[in-house]
PDB file of C-alpha atoms in Angstrom:
ATOM      1  CA  MET A1182      87.960 141.797  89.267  1.00 70.00           C
ATOM      2  CA  LYS A1183      90.365 140.208  91.704  1.00 86.00           C
ATOM      3  CA  SER A1184      89.708 140.013  95.423  1.00 88.00           C
ATOM      4  CA  ARG A1185      92.698 140.803  97.612  1.00 92.00           C
ATOM      5  CA  CYS A1186      93.565 139.454 101.020  1.00 93.00           C
ATOM      6  CA  PHE A1187      94.118 141.492 104.149  1.00 96.00           C
ATOM      7  CA  ASP A1188      97.517 142.165 105.666  1.00 96.00           C
ATOM      8  CA  VAL A1189      98.958 139.354 107.698  1.00 98.00           C
ATOM      9  CA  VAL A1190      98.261 139.477 111.437  1.00 98.00           C
ATOM     10  CA  GLU A1191     101.622 138.643 112.945  1.00 97.00           C
ATOM     11  CA  SER A1192     104.087 138.987 115.752  1.00 96.00           C
ATOM     12  CA  ALA A1193     107.813 138.357 115.588  1.00 95.00           C
ATOM     13  CA  ASP A1194     107.466 135.455 118.024  1.00 96.00           C
ATOM     14  CA  ALA A1195     104.466 133.761 116.353  1.00 97.00           C
ATOM     15  CA  ARG A1196     104.438 129.975 116.732  1.00 97.00           C
ATOM     16  CA  VAL A1197     101.255 129.114 114.800  1.00 98.00           C
ATOM     17  CA  LEU A1198     100.088 130.300 111.395  1.00 98.00           C
ATOM     18  CA  ILE A1199      96.368 129.945 110.614  1.00 98.00           C
ATOM     19  CA  LEU A1200      95.579 130.146 106.901  1.00 98.00           C
ATOM     20  CA  GLY A1201      92.329 130.663 105.058  1.00 96.00           C
ATOM     21  CA  THR A1202      91.898 130.928 101.298  1.00 95.00           C
ATOM     22  CA  LEU A1203      90.655 134.442 100.528  1.00 95.00           C
ATOM     23  CA  PRO A1204      88.333 136.815 102.416  1.00 93.00           C
ATOM     24  CA  SER A1205      84.599 136.347 101.864  1.00 91.00           C
ATOM     25  CA  VAL A1206      82.449 139.032 100.278  1.00 90.00           C
ATOM     26  CA  LYS A1207      81.225 140.029 103.779  1.00 92.00           C
ATOM     27  CA  SER A1208      84.764 140.189 105.155  1.00 94.00           C
ATOM     28  CA  LEU A1209      85.885 142.356 102.245  1.00 93.00           C
ATOM     29  CA  GLU A1210      82.863 144.614 102.714  1.00 94.00           C
ATOM     30  CA  ILE A1211      83.588 145.093 106.427  1.00 95.00           C
ATOM     31  CA  GLY A1212      87.390 144.961 106.131  1.00 96.00           C
ATOM     32  CA  GLU A1213      87.930 142.266 108.754  1.00 97.00           C
ATOM     33  CA  TYR A1214      89.004 138.644 108.768  1.00 97.00           C
ATOM     34  CA  TYR A1215      86.069 136.247 109.275  1.00 97.00           C
ATOM     35  CA  ALA A1216      83.451 139.003 109.441  1.00 96.00           C
ATOM     36  CA  HIS A1217      80.412 136.933 108.440  1.00 94.00           C
ATOM     37  CA  PRO A1218      78.245 136.762 111.597  1.00 92.00           C
ATOM     38  CA  ARG A1219      77.716 133.004 111.200  1.00 93.00           C
ATOM     39  CA  ASN A1220      81.416 132.221 110.742  1.00 96.00           C
ATOM     40  CA  CYS A1221      82.510 130.744 114.074  1.00 97.00           C
ATOM     41  CA  PHE A1222      86.239 131.619 113.829  1.00 98.00           C
ATOM     42  CA  TRP A1223      86.059 134.462 116.358  1.00 98.00           C
ATOM     43  CA  TRP A1224      83.762 132.483 118.635  1.00 98.00           C
ATOM     44  CA  ILE A1225      86.361 129.678 118.672  1.00 98.00           C
ATOM     45  CA  MET A1226      89.184 132.179 119.261  1.00 98.00           C
ATOM     46  CA  GLY A1227      87.091 133.669 122.055  1.00 98.00           C
ATOM     47  CA  GLU A1228      86.852 130.277 123.742  1.00 97.00           C
ATOM     48  CA  LEU A1229      90.552 129.499 123.217  1.00 97.00           C
ATOM     49  CA  ILE A1230      92.350 132.808 123.763  1.00 97.00           C
ATOM     50  CA  GLY A1231      89.719 135.353 124.765  1.00 97.00           C
ATOM     51  CA  ALA A1232      89.442 136.930 121.273  1.00 98.00           C
ATOM     52  CA  SER A1233      85.655 136.944 121.424  1.00 96.00           C
ATOM     53  CA  PRO A1234      83.555 138.451 118.629  1.00 97.00           C
ATOM     54  CA  ASP A1235      82.175 140.817 121.290  1.00 96.00           C
ATOM     55  CA  LEU A1236      85.552 142.574 121.454  1.00 98.00           C
ATOM     56  CA  PRO A1237      86.519 145.322 119.027  1.00 98.00           C
ATOM     57  CA  TYR A1238      88.347 143.886 116.007  1.00 98.00           C
ATOM     58  CA  THR A1239      91.668 145.519 116.929  1.00 98.00           C
ATOM     59  CA  ASP A1240      91.502 143.888 120.379  1.00 98.00           C
ATOM     60  CA  ARG A1241      90.845 140.480 118.811  1.00 98.00           C
ATOM     61  CA  LEU A1242      93.895 140.900 116.582  1.00 98.00           C
ATOM     62  CA  ALA A1243      95.967 141.951 119.596  1.00 98.00           C
ATOM     63  CA  ARG A1244      94.889 138.780 121.432  1.00 98.00           C
ATOM     64  CA  LEU A1245      95.994 136.670 118.459  1.00 98.00           C
ATOM     65  CA  ARG A1246      99.396 138.376 118.478  1.00 98.00           C
ATOM     66  CA  LYS A1247      99.738 138.002 122.246  1.00 97.00           C
ATOM     67  CA  SER A1248      98.918 134.301 121.884  1.00 97.00           C
ATOM     68  CA  ARG A1249     101.634 134.034 119.218  1.00 97.00           C
ATOM     69  CA  ILE A1250      99.140 133.166 116.486  1.00 98.00           C
ATOM     70  CA  ALA A1251      99.573 134.610 112.998  1.00 98.00           C
ATOM     71  CA  LEU A1252      96.597 134.859 110.632  1.00 98.00           C
ATOM     72  CA  TRP A1253      96.684 135.134 106.856  1.00 98.00           C
ATOM     73  CA  ASP A1254      95.332 133.754 103.599  1.00 97.00           C
ATOM     74  CA  VAL A1255      96.949 131.513 101.020  1.00 97.00           C
ATOM     75  CA  CYS A1256      95.876 133.821  98.187  1.00 96.00           C
ATOM     76  CA  ARG A1257      97.197 137.358  97.983  1.00 96.00           C
ATOM     77  CA  ALA A1258      94.669 137.860  95.182  1.00 93.00           C
ATOM     78  CA  ALA A1259      92.335 135.797  93.004  1.00 93.00           C
ATOM     79  CA  GLU A1260      89.140 136.054  91.025  1.00 88.00           C
ATOM     80  CA  ARG A1261      86.089 134.487  92.611  1.00 89.00           C
ATOM     81  CA  ALA A1262      82.364 134.868  92.119  1.00 86.00           C
ATOM     82  CA  GLY A1263      80.763 135.148  95.552  1.00 83.00           C
ATOM     83  CA  SER A1264      82.382 133.703  98.671  1.00 80.00           C
ATOM     84  CA  SER A1265      82.630 129.995  97.898  1.00 79.00           C
ATOM     85  CA  ASP A1266      86.162 128.628  97.693  1.00 78.00           C
ATOM     86  CA  ALA A1267      84.929 126.338  94.915  1.00 81.00           C
ATOM     87  CA  ASN A1268      84.502 129.455  92.753  1.00 79.00           C
ATOM     88  CA  ILE A1269      88.132 130.597  92.989  1.00 88.00           C
ATOM     89  CA  LEU A1270      89.563 130.628  89.466  1.00 85.00           C
ATOM     90  CA  MET A1271      92.814 128.687  89.801  1.00 87.00           C
ATOM     91  CA  ASP A1272      94.664 130.444  86.997  1.00 92.00           C
ATOM     92  CA  THR A1273      94.039 133.857  88.637  1.00 91.00           C
ATOM     93  CA  ILE A1274      95.576 132.963  92.008  1.00 93.00           C
ATOM     94  CA  GLU A1275      98.499 135.050  93.202  1.00 95.00           C
ATOM     95  CA  PRO A1276      99.824 133.389  96.363  1.00 96.00           C
ATOM     96  CA  ASN A1277     101.178 135.354  99.290  1.00 97.00           C
ATOM     97  CA  ASP A1278     104.947 135.454  99.808  1.00 96.00           C
ATOM     98  CA  PHE A1279     105.388 132.606 102.247  1.00 96.00           C
ATOM     99  CA  GLU A1280     109.102 132.202 101.663  1.00 94.00           C
ATOM    100  CA  SER A1281     109.677 135.694 103.112  1.00 94.00           C
ATOM    101  CA  PHE A1282     107.094 135.128 105.831  1.00 96.00           C
ATOM    102  CA  PHE A1283     108.782 131.942 107.063  1.00 96.00           C
ATOM    103  CA  ALA A1284     112.234 133.534 106.826  1.00 94.00           C
ATOM    104  CA  ASN A1285     110.986 136.365 109.067  1.00 96.00           C
ATOM    105  CA  HIS A1286     109.104 134.047 111.445  1.00 96.00           C
ATOM    106  CA  PRO A1287     111.524 131.251 112.356  1.00 96.00           C
ATOM    107  CA  ARG A1288     109.478 130.244 115.419  1.00 96.00           C
ATOM    108  CA  ILE A1289     106.461 129.032 113.414  1.00 97.00           C
ATOM    109  CA  GLU A1290     105.987 125.428 114.545  1.00 96.00           C
ATOM    110  CA  LEU A1291     102.573 124.662 113.074  1.00 97.00           C
ATOM    111  CA  ILE A1292     100.531 125.694 110.050  1.00 98.00           C
ATOM    112  CA  CYS A1293      96.782 125.260 110.544  1.00 98.00           C
ATOM    113  CA  PHE A1294      94.430 125.451 107.599  1.00 98.00           C
ATOM    114  CA  ASN A1295      90.924 126.768 108.166  1.00 97.00           C
ATOM    115  CA  GLY A1296      89.376 124.091 105.971  1.00 95.00           C
ATOM    116  CA  GLN A1297      90.487 121.676 103.283  1.00 96.00           C
ATOM    117  CA  PRO A1298      90.397 124.222 100.398  1.00 95.00           C
ATOM    118  CA  ALA A1299      93.105 126.336 102.072  1.00 97.00           C
ATOM    119  CA  ALA A1300      95.311 123.265 102.486  1.00 97.00           C
ATOM    120  CA  LYS A1301      94.800 122.228  98.852  1.00 96.00           C
ATOM    121  CA  LEU A1302      95.594 125.704  97.544  1.00 96.00           C
ATOM    122  CA  PHE A1303      98.697 125.893  99.731  1.00 97.00           C
ATOM    123  CA  ARG A1304      99.988 122.549  98.429  1.00 96.00           C
ATOM    124  CA  ARG A1305      99.203 123.469  94.836  1.00 95.00           C
ATOM    125  CA  LYS A1306     100.171 127.151  94.665  1.00 95.00           C
ATOM    126  CA  VAL A1307     102.653 127.744  97.502  1.00 95.00           C
ATOM    127  CA  VAL A1308     104.667 124.585  98.194  1.00 94.00           C
ATOM    128  CA  PRO A1309     106.220 124.550  94.691  1.00 91.00           C
ATOM    129  CA  LEU A1310     107.546 128.074  95.351  1.00 89.00           C
ATOM    130  CA  LEU A1311     109.190 127.261  98.697  1.00 89.00           C
ATOM    131  CA  SER A1312     112.825 126.522  97.972  1.00 83.00           C
ATOM    132  CA  GLY A1313     114.806 126.813 101.173  1.00 77.00           C
ATOM    133  CA  THR A1314     112.010 126.716 103.705  1.00 75.00           C
ATOM    134  CA  ARG A1315     112.293 124.216 106.534  1.00 82.00           C
ATOM    135  CA  PRO A1316     109.508 121.646 106.844  1.00 88.00           C
ATOM    136  CA  ILE A1317     106.750 122.817 109.196  1.00 94.00           C
ATOM    137  CA  PRO A1318     104.035 120.462 110.495  1.00 95.00           C
ATOM    138  CA  GLN A1319     100.606 121.139 109.038  1.00 96.00           C
ATOM    139  CA  ARG A1320      97.116 120.471 110.302  1.00 97.00           C
ATOM    140  CA  VAL A1321      93.859 120.771 108.356  1.00 97.00           C
ATOM    141  CA  LEU A1322      91.080 121.949 110.669  1.00 97.00           C
ATOM    142  CA  ASP A1323      87.348 122.011 110.144  1.00 96.00           C
ATOM    143  CA  SER A1324      86.320 125.135 108.296  1.00 95.00           C
ATOM    144  CA  THR A1325      84.705 127.777 110.480  1.00 96.00           C
ATOM    145  CA  SER A1326      82.618 128.948 107.516  1.00 91.00           C
ATOM    146  CA  PRO A1327      78.826 128.840 107.774  1.00 84.00           C
ATOM    147  CA  ALA A1328      78.959 126.793 104.534  1.00 84.00           C
ATOM    148  CA  ASN A1329      80.456 123.962 106.627  1.00 86.00           C
ATOM    149  CA  ALA A1330      77.204 123.200 108.425  1.00 81.00           C
ATOM    150  CA  ARG A1331      77.723 119.447 108.811  1.00 88.00           C
ATOM    151  CA  LEU A1332      79.463 120.031 112.154  1.00 92.00           C
ATOM    152  CA  THR A1333      78.300 122.079 115.120  1.00 94.00           C
ATOM    153  CA  ARG A1334      80.480 124.907 116.301  1.00 93.00           C
ATOM    154  CA  GLU A1335      81.031 122.951 119.523  1.00 96.00           C
ATOM    155  CA  ILE A1336      82.557 120.040 117.572  1.00 96.00           C
ATOM    156  CA  LYS A1337      84.694 122.482 115.599  1.00 96.00           C
ATOM    157  CA  LEU A1338      85.825 124.056 118.877  1.00 97.00           C
ATOM    158  CA  LEU A1339      86.877 120.673 120.275  1.00 97.00           C
ATOM    159  CA  ARG A1340      88.953 119.922 117.188  1.00 97.00           C
ATOM    160  CA  TRP A1341      90.545 123.379 117.069  1.00 97.00           C
ATOM    161  CA  ARG A1342      91.300 123.170 120.803  1.00 97.00           C
ATOM    162  CA  GLU A1343      92.997 119.794 120.320  1.00 96.00           C
ATOM    163  CA  ALA A1344      95.125 121.125 117.428  1.00 95.00           C
ATOM    164  CA  LEU A1345      96.208 124.276 119.257  1.00 96.00           C
ATOM    165  CA  ALA A1346      96.482 122.902 122.804  1.00 93.00           C
ATOM    166  CA  LEU A1347     100.294 122.914 122.910  1.00 90.00           C
ATOM    167  CA  PHE A1348     100.511 126.425 121.481  1.00 89.00           C
ATOM    168  CA  ILE A1349      97.937 128.452 123.368  1.00 82.00           C
ATOM    169  CA  VAL A1350      99.496 130.892 125.821  1.00 61.00           C
TER     170      VAL A1350
END
């Protein structure tokens, strides 16, 4: 059975797009982006824009929008056993419609990937489908997943802060 992504979190004036691959089993179960308690995405967003994991989910999403940050996944749907990106079956991937997204969000100035797998999937499954889309700078950030335990969350925060420094409102 295919897993499906959540709706894009967006605002008309978004300047940054943060992309993951596909929601984890825990995220799908709870119905929220980055819902695993050991995933440090919301902790980082709390430090950067006040979207702390202590806030209700709808408030965190509102803070992203207010900060002109869009949040989505590369895959609209794909088959995957468990939550590991390494288990995504490549031939089952249905990418999200980025051509329409970029046409409707002309102020996007930076695409940030939450980990290398998201960047690889974007290059492989999305870039070939983008015909008239303007080039947008891209930045691969350290994954916030608990599976990426080689770095502390403080190091991840420093690197995310550096990448988003010019865009945080």
